[in-house]
Tab-separated table of C-alpha atoms in Angstrom:
chain	number	residue	atom	x	y	z
A	1461	MET	CA	-15.464	-39.148	-96.189
A	1462	LEU	CA	-18.362	-37.259	-94.589
A	1463	THR	CA	-19.553	-40.501	-92.985
A	1464	ASN	CA	-16.129	-41.022	-91.418
A	1465	LYS	CA	-16.155	-37.492	-90.006
A	1466	LEU	CA	-19.631	-37.942	-88.533
A	1467	ASN	CA	-18.434	-41.150	-86.897
A	1468	THR	CA	-15.519	-39.207	-85.412
A	1469	PHE	CA	-17.913	-36.629	-83.940
A	1470	ARG	CA	-20.135	-39.410	-82.570
A	1471	ARG	CA	-17.135	-41.033	-80.894
A	1472	TYR	CA	-16.248	-37.814	-79.073
A	1473	CYS	CA	-19.820	-37.236	-77.998
A	1474	ALA	CA	-20.353	-40.826	-76.863
A	1475	GLN	CA	-17.427	-40.355	-74.492
A	1476	ALA	CA	-18.861	-37.150	-73.105
A	1477	SER	CA	-19.479	-36.769	-69.438
A	1478	ASN	CA	-21.761	-34.096	-68.114
A	1479	PRO	CA	-20.887	-31.313	-68.828
A	1480	PHE	CA	-18.956	-31.306	-72.110
A	1481	TYR	CA	-15.783	-29.226	-72.603
A	1482	ALA	CA	-14.055	-28.653	-75.960
A	1483	THR	CA	-11.264	-26.241	-76.860
A	1484	THR	CA	-9.540	-24.795	-79.876
A	1485	PRO	CA	-5.919	-23.752	-79.505
A	1486	ILE	CA	-5.586	-20.113	-78.586
A	1487	PHE	CA	-4.185	-18.248	-81.540
A	1488	TYR	CA	-0.949	-16.263	-81.488
A	1489	VAL	CA	-1.514	-12.599	-82.322
A	1490	ASN	CA	1.722	-12.033	-84.213
A	1491	ALA	CA	-0.409	-11.980	-87.374
A	1492	ALA	CA	-4.039	-11.748	-88.512
A	1493	PRO	CA	-6.191	-14.920	-88.811
A	1494	HIS	CA	-6.021	-17.127	-91.922
A	1495	ILE	CA	-8.069	-20.151	-92.972
A	1496	GLY	CA	-5.802	-22.514	-91.042
A	1497	HIS	CA	-6.879	-20.828	-87.808
A	1498	LEU	CA	-10.510	-20.913	-88.912
A	1499	TYR	CA	-10.158	-24.633	-89.686
A	1500	SER	CA	-9.309	-25.396	-86.044
A	1501	ALA	CA	-12.315	-23.408	-84.869
A	1502	VAL	CA	-14.710	-24.937	-87.411
A	1503	ILE	CA	-13.731	-28.503	-86.443
A	1504	THR	CA	-14.266	-27.757	-82.746
A	1505	ASP	CA	-17.549	-25.986	-83.451
A	1506	ALA	CA	-18.784	-28.927	-85.555
A	1507	ILE	CA	-18.065	-31.352	-82.718
A	1508	CYS	CA	-19.990	-29.114	-80.326
A	1509	ARG	CA	-22.906	-28.620	-82.722
A	1510	TYR	CA	-23.295	-32.370	-82.991
A	1511	GLN	CA	-23.123	-32.686	-79.220
A	1512	ARG	CA	-25.853	-30.056	-78.808
A	1513	LEU	CA	-28.083	-31.969	-81.217
A	1514	ARG	CA	-27.427	-35.209	-79.383
A	1515	GLN	CA	-27.840	-33.877	-75.848
A	1516	PRO	CA	-29.561	-30.464	-76.013
A	1517	GLU	CA	-29.922	-30.194	-72.229
A	1518	GLN	CA	-26.247	-30.861	-71.529
A	1519	SER	CA	-24.060	-28.034	-70.290
A	1520	LEU	CA	-21.442	-27.369	-72.979
A	1521	HIS	CA	-18.385	-25.114	-72.942
A	1522	LEU	CA	-16.398	-24.210	-76.081
A	1523	CYS	CA	-13.292	-22.130	-75.426
A	1524	THR	CA	-11.269	-20.215	-77.991
A	1525	GLY	CA	-9.194	-17.038	-77.808
A	1526	THR	CA	-5.820	-15.428	-78.323
A	1527	ASP	CA	-2.300	-15.968	-77.012
A	1528	GLU	CA	-0.756	-12.523	-76.485
A	1529	HIS	CA	2.613	-12.779	-74.741
A	1530	GLY	CA	6.202	-13.404	-75.806
A	1531	THR	CA	9.080	-12.142	-77.897
A	1532	LYS	CA	7.274	-12.461	-81.236
A	1533	ILE	CA	4.502	-10.163	-80.013
A	1534	GLN	CA	7.034	-7.573	-78.892
A	1535	GLN	CA	8.667	-7.733	-82.316
A	1536	ALA	CA	5.395	-7.620	-84.263
A	1537	ALA	CA	4.174	-4.557	-82.365
A	1538	SER	CA	7.530	-2.847	-82.858
A	1539	ALA	CA	7.371	-3.521	-86.596
A	1540	GLN	CA	3.939	-1.871	-86.697
A	1541	ALA	CA	5.189	1.034	-84.538
A	1542	VAL	CA	2.294	0.703	-82.094
A	1543	PRO	CA	2.188	-0.010	-78.337
A	1544	VAL	CA	2.156	-3.743	-77.611
A	1545	ALA	CA	-1.171	-3.617	-75.758
A	1546	GLN	CA	-2.853	-1.800	-78.663
A	1547	TYR	CA	-1.392	-4.266	-81.144
A	1548	CYS	CA	-2.815	-7.201	-79.127
A	1549	ASP	CA	-6.220	-5.507	-78.856
A	1550	ASP	CA	-6.387	-4.991	-82.624
A	1551	ILE	CA	-5.372	-8.498	-83.700
A	1552	SER	CA	-7.438	-10.227	-81.005
A	1553	ALA	CA	-10.501	-8.291	-82.168
A	1554	ARG	CA	-9.950	-9.555	-85.711
A	1555	TYR	CA	-10.023	-13.159	-84.504
A	1556	ARG	CA	-13.187	-12.500	-82.538
A	1557	GLU	CA	-14.837	-10.904	-85.585
A	1558	VAL	CA	-13.863	-13.711	-87.992
A	1559	PHE	CA	-15.154	-16.399	-85.632
A	1560	ALA	CA	-18.411	-14.516	-85.075
A	1561	GLU	CA	-18.913	-14.147	-88.835
A	1562	ALA	CA	-18.177	-17.867	-89.279
A	1563	GLY	CA	-20.812	-18.814	-86.700
A	1564	ILE	CA	-18.389	-20.296	-84.196
A	1565	ALA	CA	-20.604	-20.720	-81.123
A	1566	ASN	CA	-17.877	-20.367	-78.484
A	1567	THR	CA	-19.025	-19.820	-74.918
A	1568	ASP	CA	-15.753	-18.111	-73.992
A	1569	PHE	CA	-13.179	-16.042	-75.853
A	1570	ILE	CA	-10.149	-15.820	-73.625
A	1571	ARG	CA	-7.164	-13.489	-73.889
A	1572	THR	CA	-3.971	-14.281	-71.999
A	1573	THR	CA	-3.603	-10.590	-71.097
A	1574	GLU	CA	-6.761	-10.742	-68.953
A	1575	GLY	CA	-6.566	-10.437	-65.168
A	1576	ARG	CA	-8.350	-13.754	-64.591
A	1577	HIS	CA	-5.685	-15.535	-66.612
A	1578	LYS	CA	-2.776	-13.849	-64.850
A	1579	GLN	CA	-4.292	-14.999	-61.548
A	1580	ALA	CA	-4.600	-18.574	-62.840
A	1581	VAL	CA	-0.995	-18.631	-64.102
A	1582	ALA	CA	0.326	-17.345	-60.770
A	1583	GLN	CA	-1.596	-20.018	-58.847
A	1584	PHE	CA	-0.520	-22.791	-61.214
A	1585	TRP	CA	3.126	-21.700	-60.943
A	1586	ARG	CA	2.958	-21.669	-57.139
A	1587	THR	CA	1.434	-25.163	-57.194
A	1588	LEU	CA	4.246	-26.529	-59.378
A	1589	ASN	CA	6.814	-24.826	-57.175
A	1590	ALA	CA	5.261	-26.101	-53.937
A	1591	ARG	CA	5.274	-29.643	-55.355
A	1592	GLU	CA	9.012	-29.223	-56.142
A	1593	HIS	CA	8.721	-29.458	-59.922
A	1594	ILE	CA	10.523	-26.139	-60.543
A	1595	TYR	CA	14.134	-25.166	-59.839
A	1596	SER	CA	16.475	-22.329	-60.846
A	1597	ALA	CA	19.556	-23.003	-62.987
A	1598	ALA	CA	21.948	-21.426	-65.434
A	1599	TYR	CA	20.890	-22.510	-68.898
A	1600	SER	CA	22.369	-22.276	-72.368
A	1601	GLY	CA	21.208	-23.554	-75.703
A	1602	TRP	CA	19.907	-22.823	-79.177
A	1603	TYR	CA	16.767	-20.694	-78.925
A	1604	CYS	CA	14.239	-20.226	-81.729
A	1605	VAL	CA	12.414	-16.915	-81.322
A	1606	SER	CA	9.767	-17.817	-83.921
A	1607	ASP	CA	8.947	-21.103	-82.176
A	1608	GLU	CA	9.462	-19.651	-78.664
A	1609	THR	CA	11.473	-22.692	-77.581
A	1610	PHE	CA	14.967	-24.048	-76.947
A	1611	LEU	CA	16.092	-26.828	-79.289
A	1612	THR	CA	18.638	-29.634	-78.962
A	1613	ASP	CA	21.370	-30.308	-81.537
A	1614	SER	CA	19.337	-33.188	-82.963
A	1615	GLN	CA	16.485	-30.760	-83.695
A	1616	LEU	CA	18.688	-28.465	-85.801
A	1617	ARG	CA	20.186	-28.351	-89.274
A	1618	LEU	CA	23.269	-26.347	-90.185
A	1619	ASP	CA	23.435	-24.237	-93.325
A	1620	THR	CA	27.173	-24.392	-93.981
A	1621	ALA	CA	27.078	-21.548	-96.522
A	1622	SER	CA	25.815	-19.039	-93.956
A	1623	ASN	CA	26.950	-20.944	-90.828
A	1624	THR	CA	23.396	-20.523	-89.533
A	1625	ARG	CA	21.387	-23.154	-87.684
A	1626	PHE	CA	17.690	-23.699	-88.287
A	1627	SER	CA	14.926	-25.678	-86.611
A	1628	LEU	CA	14.413	-28.975	-88.449
A	1629	GLU	CA	10.689	-28.871	-87.725
A	1630	SER	CA	9.779	-25.265	-88.539
A	1631	GLY	CA	12.721	-24.062	-90.632
A	1632	HIS	CA	13.139	-20.947	-88.510
A	1633	PRO	CA	16.633	-19.724	-87.512
A	1634	VAL	CA	17.960	-20.165	-83.963
A	1635	GLU	CA	20.399	-18.194	-81.839
A	1636	TRP	CA	22.701	-19.235	-79.010
A	1637	THR	CA	21.365	-18.024	-75.650
A	1638	GLU	CA	22.861	-18.189	-72.168
A	1639	GLU	CA	20.794	-17.115	-69.171
A	1640	THR	CA	19.485	-18.101	-65.748
A	1641	ASN	CA	15.989	-19.558	-65.930
A	1642	TYR	CA	13.539	-21.547	-63.886
A	1643	MET	CA	13.432	-25.151	-65.080
A	1644	PHE	CA	10.569	-27.661	-64.995
A	1645	ARG	CA	11.474	-31.268	-64.106
A	1646	LEU	CA	10.022	-32.743	-67.306
A	1647	SER	CA	12.487	-35.639	-67.164
A	1648	ASN	CA	10.821	-36.904	-63.967
A	1649	LEU	CA	7.419	-37.126	-65.663
A	1650	GLN	CA	8.287	-38.964	-68.876
A	1651	ASP	CA	6.857	-42.285	-67.681
A	1652	ASP	CA	3.617	-40.585	-66.574
A	1653	VAL	CA	3.146	-38.882	-69.939
A	1654	LEU	CA	3.943	-42.123	-71.754
A	1655	HIS	CA	1.367	-43.968	-69.650
A	1656	TRP	CA	-1.262	-41.348	-70.543
A	1657	VAL	CA	-0.549	-41.656	-74.264
A	1658	LYS	CA	-0.516	-45.465	-74.189
A	1659	GLN	CA	-4.007	-45.683	-72.695
A	1660	GLY	CA	-5.209	-45.531	-76.292
A	1661	GLY	CA	-7.549	-43.123	-78.004
A	1662	ARG	CA	-5.862	-40.134	-76.403
A	1663	ILE	CA	-4.342	-38.850	-79.633
A	1664	ARG	CA	-6.331	-38.902	-82.872
A	1665	PRO	CA	-5.774	-39.562	-85.749
A	1666	GLY	CA	-3.541	-42.509	-84.901
A	1667	LYS	CA	-0.558	-41.313	-86.959
A	1668	PHE	CA	-0.041	-38.492	-84.475
A	1669	GLU	CA	-0.063	-40.938	-81.567
A	1670	LYS	CA	2.826	-42.728	-83.282
A	1671	ILE	CA	4.672	-39.422	-83.775
A	1672	LEU	CA	4.222	-38.647	-80.096
A	1673	LEU	CA	5.434	-42.085	-79.053
A	1674	ASP	CA	8.511	-41.582	-81.216
A	1675	MET	CA	9.209	-38.311	-79.387
A	1676	LEU	CA	8.815	-40.099	-76.071
A	1677	SER	CA	11.191	-42.897	-77.070
A	1678	GLU	CA	14.134	-40.584	-76.309
A	1679	PRO	CA	14.879	-39.193	-72.810
A	1680	LEU	CA	13.105	-35.892	-72.222
A	1681	PRO	CA	15.294	-33.032	-70.966
A	1682	ASP	CA	14.041	-30.614	-68.332
A	1683	VAL	CA	12.446	-27.581	-69.956
A	1684	SER	CA	13.008	-23.889	-69.276
A	1685	VAL	CA	9.765	-22.287	-68.045
A	1686	SER	CA	10.873	-18.669	-67.575
A	1687	ARG	CA	12.738	-15.936	-69.397
A	1688	PRO	CA	14.685	-12.953	-68.033
A	1689	THR	CA	12.426	-9.913	-67.806
A	1690	ASN	CA	15.042	-7.752	-69.499
A	1691	ARG	CA	14.741	-9.937	-72.617
A	1692	VAL	CA	11.033	-10.822	-72.577
A	1693	HIS	CA	9.153	-8.077	-70.760
A	1694	TRP	CA	5.782	-8.596	-72.465
A	1695	ALA	CA	4.802	-11.602	-70.367
A	1696	ILE	CA	3.399	-12.563	-66.968
A	1697	PRO	CA	5.902	-12.044	-64.112
A	1698	VAL	CA	7.039	-15.106	-62.211
A	1699	PRO	CA	5.400	-15.012	-58.760
A	1700	ASP	CA	7.775	-13.541	-56.169
A	1701	ASP	CA	10.537	-12.929	-58.750
A	1702	ASP	CA	10.119	-9.890	-60.986
A	1703	SER	CA	13.459	-10.602	-62.678
A	1704	GLN	CA	11.801	-13.474	-64.597
A	1705	THR	CA	8.677	-13.821	-66.727
A	1706	VAL	CA	6.666	-17.002	-67.330
A	1707	TYR	CA	7.525	-18.933	-70.498
A	1708	VAL	CA	4.861	-18.192	-73.091
A	1709	TRP	CA	3.937	-21.851	-73.618
A	1710	LEU	CA	3.335	-22.521	-69.921
A	1711	ASP	CA	1.303	-19.311	-69.781
A	1712	ALA	CA	-0.676	-20.191	-72.926
A	1713	LEU	CA	-1.574	-23.769	-72.007
A	1714	ILE	CA	-3.034	-22.694	-68.674
A	1715	ASN	CA	-5.757	-20.794	-70.585
A	1716	TYR	CA	-7.732	-24.038	-70.787
A	1717	LEU	CA	-7.931	-24.034	-66.992
A	1718	THR	CA	-8.604	-20.298	-66.746
A	1719	SER	CA	-11.605	-20.579	-69.058
A	1720	VAL	CA	-13.471	-22.931	-66.695
A	1721	GLY	CA	-12.746	-20.898	-63.566
A	1722	TYR	CA	-9.389	-22.149	-62.216
A	1723	PRO	CA	-8.203	-21.696	-59.489
A	1724	ASP	CA	-11.752	-21.563	-58.094
A	1725	GLU	CA	-12.915	-25.105	-57.359
A	1726	LYS	CA	-15.814	-24.713	-59.799
A	1727	PHE	CA	-13.400	-25.534	-62.641
A	1728	ARG	CA	-13.503	-29.212	-61.636
A	1729	SER	CA	-17.046	-29.631	-62.953
A	1730	TYR	CA	-15.658	-29.215	-66.486
A	1731	TRP	CA	-12.268	-30.835	-65.992
A	1732	PRO	CA	-10.686	-32.603	-67.829
A	1733	PRO	CA	-11.597	-31.423	-71.346
A	1734	ASN	CA	-13.421	-33.984	-73.463
A	1735	VAL	CA	-11.554	-32.981	-76.603
A	1736	GLN	CA	-8.882	-30.409	-77.430
A	1737	VAL	CA	-8.466	-29.600	-81.121
A	1738	ILE	CA	-4.944	-28.580	-82.183
A	1739	GLY	CA	-2.801	-28.236	-85.290
A	1740	LYS	CA	-0.007	-30.764	-85.825
A	1741	ASP	CA	2.693	-28.094	-85.365
A	1742	ILE	CA	1.866	-27.789	-81.651
A	1743	LEU	CA	1.620	-31.521	-80.906
A	1744	LYS	CA	4.758	-31.565	-78.723
A	1745	PHE	CA	3.467	-28.756	-76.518
A	1746	HIS	CA	-0.003	-30.286	-76.066
A	1747	GLY	CA	1.001	-33.951	-76.136
A	1748	ILE	CA	4.078	-33.779	-73.860
A	1749	TYR	CA	4.397	-30.474	-72.011
A	1750	TRP	CA	0.688	-30.021	-71.269
A	1751	PRO	CA	-0.025	-33.447	-69.713
A	1752	ALA	CA	3.276	-33.201	-67.819
A	1753	PHE	CA	2.353	-29.790	-66.379
A	1754	LEU	CA	-1.080	-31.071	-65.372
A	1755	ILE	CA	0.193	-34.281	-63.784
A	1756	ALA	CA	2.801	-32.265	-61.877
A	1757	ALA	CA	0.023	-30.017	-60.548
A	1758	GLY	CA	-2.060	-33.013	-59.488
A	1759	LEU	CA	-4.630	-32.601	-62.282
A	1760	GLU	CA	-5.928	-35.007	-64.911
A	1761	PRO	CA	-4.758	-34.557	-68.540
A	1762	PRO	CA	-7.344	-34.104	-71.316
A	1763	GLN	CA	-9.401	-37.075	-72.403
A	1764	GLN	CA	-8.393	-36.597	-76.017
A	1765	LEU	CA	-6.365	-34.471	-78.426
A	1766	PHE	CA	-7.702	-34.229	-81.968
A	1767	VAL	CA	-4.793	-33.211	-84.198
A	1768	HIS	CA	-5.312	-31.834	-87.687
A	1769	SER	CA	-2.880	-31.142	-90.502
A	1770	HIS	CA	-2.333	-27.865	-92.340
A	1771	TRP	CA	-3.886	-26.042	-95.228
A	1772	THR	CA	-1.110	-25.313	-97.676
A	1773	VAL	CA	-0.605	-23.052	-100.680
A	1774	ASP	CA	1.437	-24.621	-103.471
A	1775	GLY	CA	2.592	-27.259	-100.996
A	1776	GLN	CA	3.807	-24.784	-98.370
A	1777	LYS	CA	2.295	-24.063	-94.973
A	1778	MET	CA	0.616	-20.660	-94.798
A	1779	SER	CA	2.908	-18.099	-93.242
A	1780	LYS	CA	2.919	-14.325	-93.040
A	1781	SER	CA	6.654	-14.341	-93.772
A	1782	LYS	CA	6.026	-16.294	-97.006
A	1783	GLN	CA	3.139	-13.981	-97.973
A	1784	ASN	CA	0.978	-16.975	-98.886
A	1785	VAL	CA	-1.819	-16.494	-96.353
A	1786	VAL	CA	-5.465	-16.929	-97.404
A	1787	ASP	CA	-7.675	-14.426	-95.572
A	1788	PRO	CA	-11.018	-16.059	-94.653
A	1789	VAL	CA	-12.840	-12.717	-94.781
A	1790	VAL	CA	-11.708	-12.146	-98.370
A	1791	ALA	CA	-12.522	-15.736	-99.364
A	1792	ALA	CA	-15.994	-15.468	-97.797
A	1793	LYS	CA	-16.837	-12.502	-100.046
A	1794	THR	CA	-16.678	-14.904	-102.984
A	1795	TYR	CA	-17.892	-18.168	-101.456
A	1796	THR	CA	-19.832	-16.968	-98.363
A	1797	MET	CA	-18.704	-17.938	-94.888
A	1798	GLU	CA	-21.080	-20.912	-94.806
A	1799	GLY	CA	-19.587	-22.073	-98.098
A	1800	LEU	CA	-16.089	-21.732	-96.667
A	1801	ARG	CA	-17.088	-23.679	-93.537
A	1802	TYR	CA	-18.511	-26.460	-95.700
A	1803	PHE	CA	-15.396	-26.557	-97.869
A	1804	LEU	CA	-13.044	-26.823	-94.886
A	1805	LEU	CA	-15.043	-29.664	-93.303
A	1806	ARG	CA	-15.751	-31.456	-96.585
A	1807	GLU	CA	-12.269	-31.290	-98.073
A	1808	GLY	CA	-10.084	-31.200	-94.969
A	1809	VAL	CA	-8.410	-34.474	-93.986
A	1810	ALA	CA	-6.990	-34.436	-90.479
A	1811	HIS	CA	-4.152	-36.882	-91.098
A	1812	SER	CA	-2.669	-35.081	-94.123
A	1813	ASP	CA	-2.218	-31.528	-95.395
A	1814	GLY	CA	-4.880	-29.999	-97.616
A	1815	SER	CA	-3.765	-28.085	-100.712
A	1816	LYS	CA	-6.954	-27.967	-102.766
A	1817	TYR	CA	-7.759	-24.431	-101.733
A	1818	THR	CA	-5.528	-23.038	-104.488
A	1819	GLN	CA	-7.646	-24.911	-107.040
A	1820	VAL	CA	-10.865	-23.490	-105.620
A	1821	THR	CA	-9.576	-19.914	-105.745
A	1822	ASP	CA	-8.053	-20.112	-109.230
C-alpha cells in the first residue's frame, strides 16, 4: 500500500512544472478541526515534501486556510453568543495551531475574510459579469443551509412521516426559498467541463472521475451565485449591488487564486495548480463549478484533483451534530502528532472510507 502511495506522489511530481502549486480545501469554520480535516492537509503536505526532496531548488507553494462566510457561520456564532468576526478568529486560529503542530509546511494560510481575498472576489465577479456569464433572475427552489446550496427534486428524499425533505447526498434538511439572485450560466459550460474531465488523469482516484462523469451525463442547470443581503449578511457584497452578497462557494473557490496573487498578473507564474486535494463530499463544487468558473473567466482549470474519502466513526462520517468527532489534538496526546500523521497516511485509502480509527482508540 505504501508503495502505491509513493507512486501516486511521484506521478504528481513528475507532472510538475516550475513552480509547483498544491492546495488543500479551505476549511469551514462552523466547527473546530477534526482528523478528517487534518487528513486533507497531511496528504497535501506529503505530496509537497516529496516534491521538495525531488527538486529542492524548485519554487513550491502550499496553500491552506479557512472559509469564513455564509449562513452556517452566522448560525454558529449566534449559538456561541459571540460576534461573528470573533467566532471566525477563534476557530481559524485553532486550524492554524493544529496544522503547525502537525508539521504542515504550508507557505500560505488564507482566510476568506481578508482584504486581499475580498479584492480578488470582486475582480473575479466583474470578469464573469463582463464576459456575460452572470444574469439576474427570480429564483425558487429547495435550499439546504447546511450544504449552502440549492437542490433539485432528484437530489432530495421525502420523509412522509414529518413531510420534510432532505438532501440525498448529505442527509441535511432543506427549506423552500424564493428570492431574486444573480445566476451563473453553468448550462452553457457543460461541454467545456466535460472536455476537461475527459482529458484523463484530471480526477484521481478513477472512481471519482466516473462519479463526476455520471453527474455530467444530465443537463446542468444554471446556478445561483448570490444571496440577498438581508438573509446572508456575513458574506462579501456583490460589486455594485449591496442588496446581494456573493454565494459562499464562489467566494471560497476563488481563494486558490487569491493565494498566488490574483488579480495581480504575478499569479500566472503559479497557475494552474498542479494538484488540489479535496474530500469526496465537495467533488461537485471542485469538479464542476470550479472548472466552469475558471473557464468562464478565461483561466485554465487545475491540472488535477486528488479526491479522498472520509474517516468514519462506527461507519458514520464525523460530524459535530452527531457528536462523533475525533479531535487530533486529543489523539496526539496519546499517539504523538507524528504517530497520527503516520497512521493517517499508512491506513488511509483514498478511494474508500477509513473506519479503523475506532479500533486504534479503543
